[in-house]
């Protein structure tokens, strides 16, 4: 079983619900890493899982969980099942993508960190927040009435053509 699979097994029940004590231990550590990244404007983190775990005072599983959380915004995402304590990691941080991903995940404790002031102005954050919220909004087109002309261009009524 991989480190990632071990993490998933501990962090979630068989029904897919979060195991609160595990997350209560992990989330403050994750937040400290993001505070450091934002405060120092770190754009790249390199090392093995084991080295990064020591640097950020995290277990191997927690470090793999961190990589999993940021994996979607990386230029070269990792296959999580293949990571172990000696895996070399290169995390390249795009602050705009990171902010939008935090908004998408509804991680208010992360996208409201005061350290974002070092990266974006409040106005820029509002724009990014709006862009992310709009990206998730589904806009349906006008509904075709049964007696309307068919959109395929046949000249027939929709009910006699594509709506039949």
PDB file of C-alpha atoms in Angstrom:
ATOM      1  CA  UNK A   1       0.000   0.000   0.000  1.00  0.00           C
ATOM      2  CA  UNK A   2       1.362   3.450  -0.929  1.00  0.00           C
ATOM      3  CA  UNK A   3       1.820   6.350   1.491  1.00  0.00           C
ATOM      4  CA  UNK A   4      -1.030   8.130  -0.282  1.00  0.00           C
ATOM      5  CA  UNK A   5      -3.365   5.153   0.138  1.00  0.00           C
ATOM      6  CA  UNK A   6      -2.420   4.995   3.840  1.00  0.00           C
ATOM      7  CA  UNK A   7      -3.308   8.674   4.187  1.00  0.00           C
ATOM      8  CA  UNK A   8      -6.667   8.255   2.447  1.00  0.00           C
ATOM      9  CA  UNK A   9      -7.467   5.228   4.599  1.00  0.00           C
ATOM     10  CA  UNK A  10      -6.751   7.211   7.793  1.00  0.00           C
ATOM     11  CA  UNK A  11      -8.303  10.515   6.711  1.00  0.00           C
ATOM     12  CA  UNK A  12     -11.610   9.168   5.376  1.00  0.00           C
ATOM     13  CA  UNK A  13     -14.098   6.523   6.473  1.00  0.00           C
ATOM     14  CA  UNK A  14     -15.296   3.788   4.114  1.00  0.00           C
ATOM     15  CA  UNK A  15     -18.327   6.002   3.421  1.00  0.00           C
ATOM     16  CA  UNK A  16     -16.021   8.851   2.330  1.00  0.00           C
ATOM     17  CA  UNK A  17     -16.537  11.057   5.390  1.00  0.00           C
ATOM     18  CA  UNK A  18     -13.627  12.949   6.950  1.00  0.00           C
ATOM     19  CA  UNK A  19     -12.086  11.581  10.138  1.00  0.00           C
ATOM     20  CA  UNK A  20     -12.104  14.783  12.198  1.00  0.00           C
ATOM     21  CA  UNK A  21      -9.181  14.063  14.594  1.00  0.00           C
ATOM     22  CA  UNK A  22      -6.879  13.343  11.626  1.00  0.00           C
ATOM     23  CA  UNK A  23      -7.891  16.552   9.849  1.00  0.00           C
ATOM     24  CA  UNK A  24      -7.671  18.589  13.069  1.00  0.00           C
ATOM     25  CA  UNK A  25      -4.030  17.505  13.321  1.00  0.00           C
ATOM     26  CA  UNK A  26      -3.203  18.042   9.631  1.00  0.00           C
ATOM     27  CA  UNK A  27      -4.921  21.354   8.783  1.00  0.00           C
ATOM     28  CA  UNK A  28      -2.915  23.632  11.144  1.00  0.00           C
ATOM     29  CA  UNK A  29       0.330  22.193   9.725  1.00  0.00           C
ATOM     30  CA  UNK A  30      -0.898  22.735   6.180  1.00  0.00           C
ATOM     31  CA  UNK A  31      -1.845  26.312   7.057  1.00  0.00           C
ATOM     32  CA  UNK A  32       1.654  26.987   8.444  1.00  0.00           C
ATOM     33  CA  UNK A  33       3.185  25.925   5.113  1.00  0.00           C
ATOM     34  CA  UNK A  34       0.877  28.247   3.189  1.00  0.00           C
ATOM     35  CA  UNK A  35       1.604  31.087   5.618  1.00  0.00           C
ATOM     36  CA  UNK A  36       5.332  30.568   4.968  1.00  0.00           C
ATOM     37  CA  UNK A  37       4.837  30.381   1.178  1.00  0.00           C
ATOM     38  CA  UNK A  38       2.791  33.588   1.107  1.00  0.00           C
ATOM     39  CA  UNK A  39       4.860  35.513   3.639  1.00  0.00           C
ATOM     40  CA  UNK A  40       8.129  34.759   1.835  1.00  0.00           C
ATOM     41  CA  UNK A  41       6.579  34.732  -1.680  1.00  0.00           C
ATOM     42  CA  UNK A  42       8.083  31.291  -2.259  1.00  0.00           C
ATOM     43  CA  UNK A  43       7.558  30.190  -5.864  1.00  0.00           C
ATOM     44  CA  UNK A  44       9.379  26.860  -5.706  1.00  0.00           C
ATOM     45  CA  UNK A  45       9.841  24.146  -3.102  1.00  0.00           C
ATOM     46  CA  UNK A  46      12.200  21.248  -3.836  1.00  0.00           C
ATOM     47  CA  UNK A  47      13.303  18.147  -1.975  1.00  0.00           C
ATOM     48  CA  UNK A  48      12.305  14.617  -1.149  1.00  0.00           C
ATOM     49  CA  UNK A  49       9.092  13.945   0.755  1.00  0.00           C
ATOM     50  CA  UNK A  50      11.213  13.041   3.791  1.00  0.00           C
ATOM     51  CA  UNK A  51      13.303  16.263   3.596  1.00  0.00           C
ATOM     52  CA  UNK A  52      10.250  18.462   3.146  1.00  0.00           C
ATOM     53  CA  UNK A  53       8.486  16.661   6.007  1.00  0.00           C
ATOM     54  CA  UNK A  54      11.417  17.511   8.298  1.00  0.00           C
ATOM     55  CA  UNK A  55      11.589  21.098   7.035  1.00  0.00           C
ATOM     56  CA  UNK A  56       7.882  21.693   7.693  1.00  0.00           C
ATOM     57  CA  UNK A  57       7.594  19.447  10.789  1.00  0.00           C
ATOM     58  CA  UNK A  58       5.189  17.025   9.104  1.00  0.00           C
ATOM     59  CA  UNK A  59       4.958  13.253   8.876  1.00  0.00           C
ATOM     60  CA  UNK A  60       5.528  11.544   5.520  1.00  0.00           C
ATOM     61  CA  UNK A  61       1.761  10.993   5.189  1.00  0.00           C
ATOM     62  CA  UNK A  62       0.988  14.631   5.938  1.00  0.00           C
ATOM     63  CA  UNK A  63       3.569  15.793   3.403  1.00  0.00           C
ATOM     64  CA  UNK A  64       2.021  13.522   0.752  1.00  0.00           C
ATOM     65  CA  UNK A  65      -1.393  14.950   1.705  1.00  0.00           C
ATOM     66  CA  UNK A  66      -0.007  18.473   1.200  1.00  0.00           C
ATOM     67  CA  UNK A  67       1.328  17.549  -2.257  1.00  0.00           C
ATOM     68  CA  UNK A  68      -2.072  16.040  -3.064  1.00  0.00           C
ATOM     69  CA  UNK A  69      -3.801  19.276  -2.079  1.00  0.00           C
ATOM     70  CA  UNK A  70      -1.608  21.446  -4.295  1.00  0.00           C
ATOM     71  CA  UNK A  71      -1.160  18.864  -7.077  1.00  0.00           C
ATOM     72  CA  UNK A  72      -3.947  20.310  -9.289  1.00  0.00           C
ATOM     73  CA  UNK A  73      -2.097  23.593  -9.833  1.00  0.00           C
ATOM     74  CA  UNK A  74       1.332  22.116 -10.545  1.00  0.00           C
ATOM     75  CA  UNK A  75       2.662  22.273 -14.116  1.00  0.00           C
ATOM     76  CA  UNK A  76       3.620  18.575 -13.831  1.00  0.00           C
ATOM     77  CA  UNK A  77       1.199  16.888 -11.404  1.00  0.00           C
ATOM     78  CA  UNK A  78       2.360  13.815  -9.511  1.00  0.00           C
ATOM     79  CA  UNK A  79       0.853  10.346  -9.597  1.00  0.00           C
ATOM     80  CA  UNK A  80       0.026  10.263  -5.920  1.00  0.00           C
ATOM     81  CA  UNK A  81       0.097   6.460  -5.598  1.00  0.00           C
ATOM     82  CA  UNK A  82       3.735   6.439  -6.724  1.00  0.00           C
ATOM     83  CA  UNK A  83       5.089   8.808  -4.057  1.00  0.00           C
ATOM     84  CA  UNK A  84       7.160   7.507  -1.166  1.00  0.00           C
ATOM     85  CA  UNK A  85       9.471   9.127   1.389  1.00  0.00           C
ATOM     86  CA  UNK A  86      12.382   9.280  -1.105  1.00  0.00           C
ATOM     87  CA  UNK A  87      10.381  10.749  -3.996  1.00  0.00           C
ATOM     88  CA  UNK A  88      11.830  13.998  -5.319  1.00  0.00           C
ATOM     89  CA  UNK A  89       9.252  16.768  -5.286  1.00  0.00           C
ATOM     90  CA  UNK A  90       9.298  20.081  -7.096  1.00  0.00           C
ATOM     91  CA  UNK A  91       6.388  22.341  -6.237  1.00  0.00           C
ATOM     92  CA  UNK A  92       6.179  25.334  -8.555  1.00  0.00           C
ATOM     93  CA  UNK A  93       3.689  27.845  -7.195  1.00  0.00           C
ATOM     94  CA  UNK A  94       1.475  30.029  -9.355  1.00  0.00           C
ATOM     95  CA  UNK A  95      -0.165  32.341  -6.794  1.00  0.00           C
ATOM     96  CA  UNK A  96      -3.171  33.132  -8.983  1.00  0.00           C
ATOM     97  CA  UNK A  97      -3.949  29.449  -9.544  1.00  0.00           C
ATOM     98  CA  UNK A  98      -3.334  28.711  -5.869  1.00  0.00           C
ATOM     99  CA  UNK A  99      -5.756  31.405  -4.716  1.00  0.00           C
ATOM    100  CA  UNK A 100      -8.445  30.277  -7.158  1.00  0.00           C
ATOM    101  CA  UNK A 101      -8.017  26.629  -6.111  1.00  0.00           C
ATOM    102  CA  UNK A 102      -8.441  27.587  -2.448  1.00  0.00           C
ATOM    103  CA  UNK A 103     -11.648  29.433  -3.360  1.00  0.00           C
ATOM    104  CA  UNK A 104     -12.859  26.437  -5.388  1.00  0.00           C
ATOM    105  CA  UNK A 105     -12.226  24.080  -2.452  1.00  0.00           C
ATOM    106  CA  UNK A 106     -14.012  26.559  -0.153  1.00  0.00           C
ATOM    107  CA  UNK A 107     -10.915  26.605   2.068  1.00  0.00           C
ATOM    108  CA  UNK A 108     -11.810  29.906   3.704  1.00  0.00           C
ATOM    109  CA  UNK A 109      -9.145  29.405   6.369  1.00  0.00           C
ATOM    110  CA  UNK A 110      -6.567  29.538   3.545  1.00  0.00           C
ATOM    111  CA  UNK A 111      -7.855  32.090   1.035  1.00  0.00           C
ATOM    112  CA  UNK A 112      -8.477  34.604   3.830  1.00  0.00           C
ATOM    113  CA  UNK A 113      -4.971  34.368   5.300  1.00  0.00           C
ATOM    114  CA  UNK A 114      -3.547  37.844   5.997  1.00  0.00           C
ATOM    115  CA  UNK A 115      -0.325  36.802   4.222  1.00  0.00           C
ATOM    116  CA  UNK A 116      -2.167  37.126   0.880  1.00  0.00           C
ATOM    117  CA  UNK A 117      -1.624  40.895   1.354  1.00  0.00           C
ATOM    118  CA  UNK A 118       2.036  40.235   0.442  1.00  0.00           C
ATOM    119  CA  UNK A 119       0.983  38.763  -2.896  1.00  0.00           C
ATOM    120  CA  UNK A 120      -2.222  40.488  -4.067  1.00  0.00           C
ATOM    121  CA  UNK A 121      -4.067  43.661  -3.193  1.00  0.00           C
ATOM    122  CA  UNK A 122      -7.568  43.329  -1.782  1.00  0.00           C
ATOM    123  CA  UNK A 123      -8.987  44.469  -5.133  1.00  0.00           C
ATOM    124  CA  UNK A 124      -6.971  41.824  -7.016  1.00  0.00           C
ATOM    125  CA  UNK A 125      -8.214  39.129  -4.611  1.00  0.00           C
ATOM    126  CA  UNK A 126     -11.812  40.243  -5.165  1.00  0.00           C
ATOM    127  CA  UNK A 127     -11.343  39.932  -8.939  1.00  0.00           C
ATOM    128  CA  UNK A 128      -9.756  36.463  -8.604  1.00  0.00           C
ATOM    129  CA  UNK A 129     -12.511  35.381  -6.195  1.00  0.00           C
ATOM    130  CA  UNK A 130     -15.204  36.533  -8.652  1.00  0.00           C
ATOM    131  CA  UNK A 131     -13.473  34.879 -11.604  1.00  0.00           C
ATOM    132  CA  UNK A 132     -13.323  31.570  -9.750  1.00  0.00           C
ATOM    133  CA  UNK A 133     -16.954  31.760  -8.630  1.00  0.00           C
ATOM    134  CA  UNK A 134     -18.072  32.572 -12.199  1.00  0.00           C
ATOM    135  CA  UNK A 135     -16.015  29.696 -13.595  1.00  0.00           C
ATOM    136  CA  UNK A 136     -18.142  27.283 -11.570  1.00  0.00           C
ATOM    137  CA  UNK A 137     -21.483  28.856 -12.597  1.00  0.00           C
ATOM    138  CA  UNK A 138     -23.407  26.950 -15.257  1.00  0.00           C
ATOM    139  CA  UNK A 139     -25.375  29.195 -17.587  1.00  0.00           C
ATOM    140  CA  UNK A 140     -28.083  27.434 -19.561  1.00  0.00           C
ATOM    141  CA  UNK A 141     -29.053  28.706 -22.964  1.00  0.00           C
ATOM    142  CA  UNK A 142     -32.582  29.612 -23.970  1.00  0.00           C
ATOM    143  CA  UNK A 143     -34.955  26.670 -24.051  1.00  0.00           C
ATOM    144  CA  UNK A 144     -36.251  25.734 -27.491  1.00  0.00           C
ATOM    145  CA  UNK A 145     -40.047  25.727 -27.647  1.00  0.00           C
ATOM    146  CA  UNK A 146     -41.724  22.858 -29.481  1.00  0.00           C
ATOM    147  CA  UNK A 147     -43.225  25.273 -32.045  1.00  0.00           C
ATOM    148  CA  UNK A 148     -39.981  27.231 -32.581  1.00  0.00           C
ATOM    149  CA  UNK A 149     -37.937  26.744 -35.758  1.00  0.00           C
ATOM    150  CA  UNK A 150     -35.494  23.849 -35.376  1.00  0.00           C
ATOM    151  CA  UNK A 151     -31.953  25.059 -34.582  1.00  0.00           C
ATOM    152  CA  UNK A 152     -30.504  22.564 -37.087  1.00  0.00           C
ATOM    153  CA  UNK A 153     -31.612  24.890 -39.884  1.00  0.00           C
ATOM    154  CA  UNK A 154     -34.058  22.545 -41.621  1.00  0.00           C
ATOM    155  CA  UNK A 155     -36.854  25.136 -41.578  1.00  0.00           C
ATOM    156  CA  UNK A 156     -39.211  22.721 -39.830  1.00  0.00           C
ATOM    157  CA  UNK A 157     -40.707  23.216 -36.413  1.00  0.00           C
ATOM    158  CA  UNK A 158     -38.593  21.717 -33.613  1.00  0.00           C
ATOM    159  CA  UNK A 159     -41.389  19.247 -32.688  1.00  0.00           C
ATOM    160  CA  UNK A 160     -41.390  17.817 -36.246  1.00  0.00           C
ATOM    161  CA  UNK A 161     -37.611  17.685 -36.602  1.00  0.00           C
ATOM    162  CA  UNK A 162     -34.952  17.192 -33.901  1.00  0.00           C
ATOM    163  CA  UNK A 163     -37.529  17.248 -31.095  1.00  0.00           C
ATOM    164  CA  UNK A 164     -39.494  14.318 -32.522  1.00  0.00           C
TER     165      UNK A 164
END
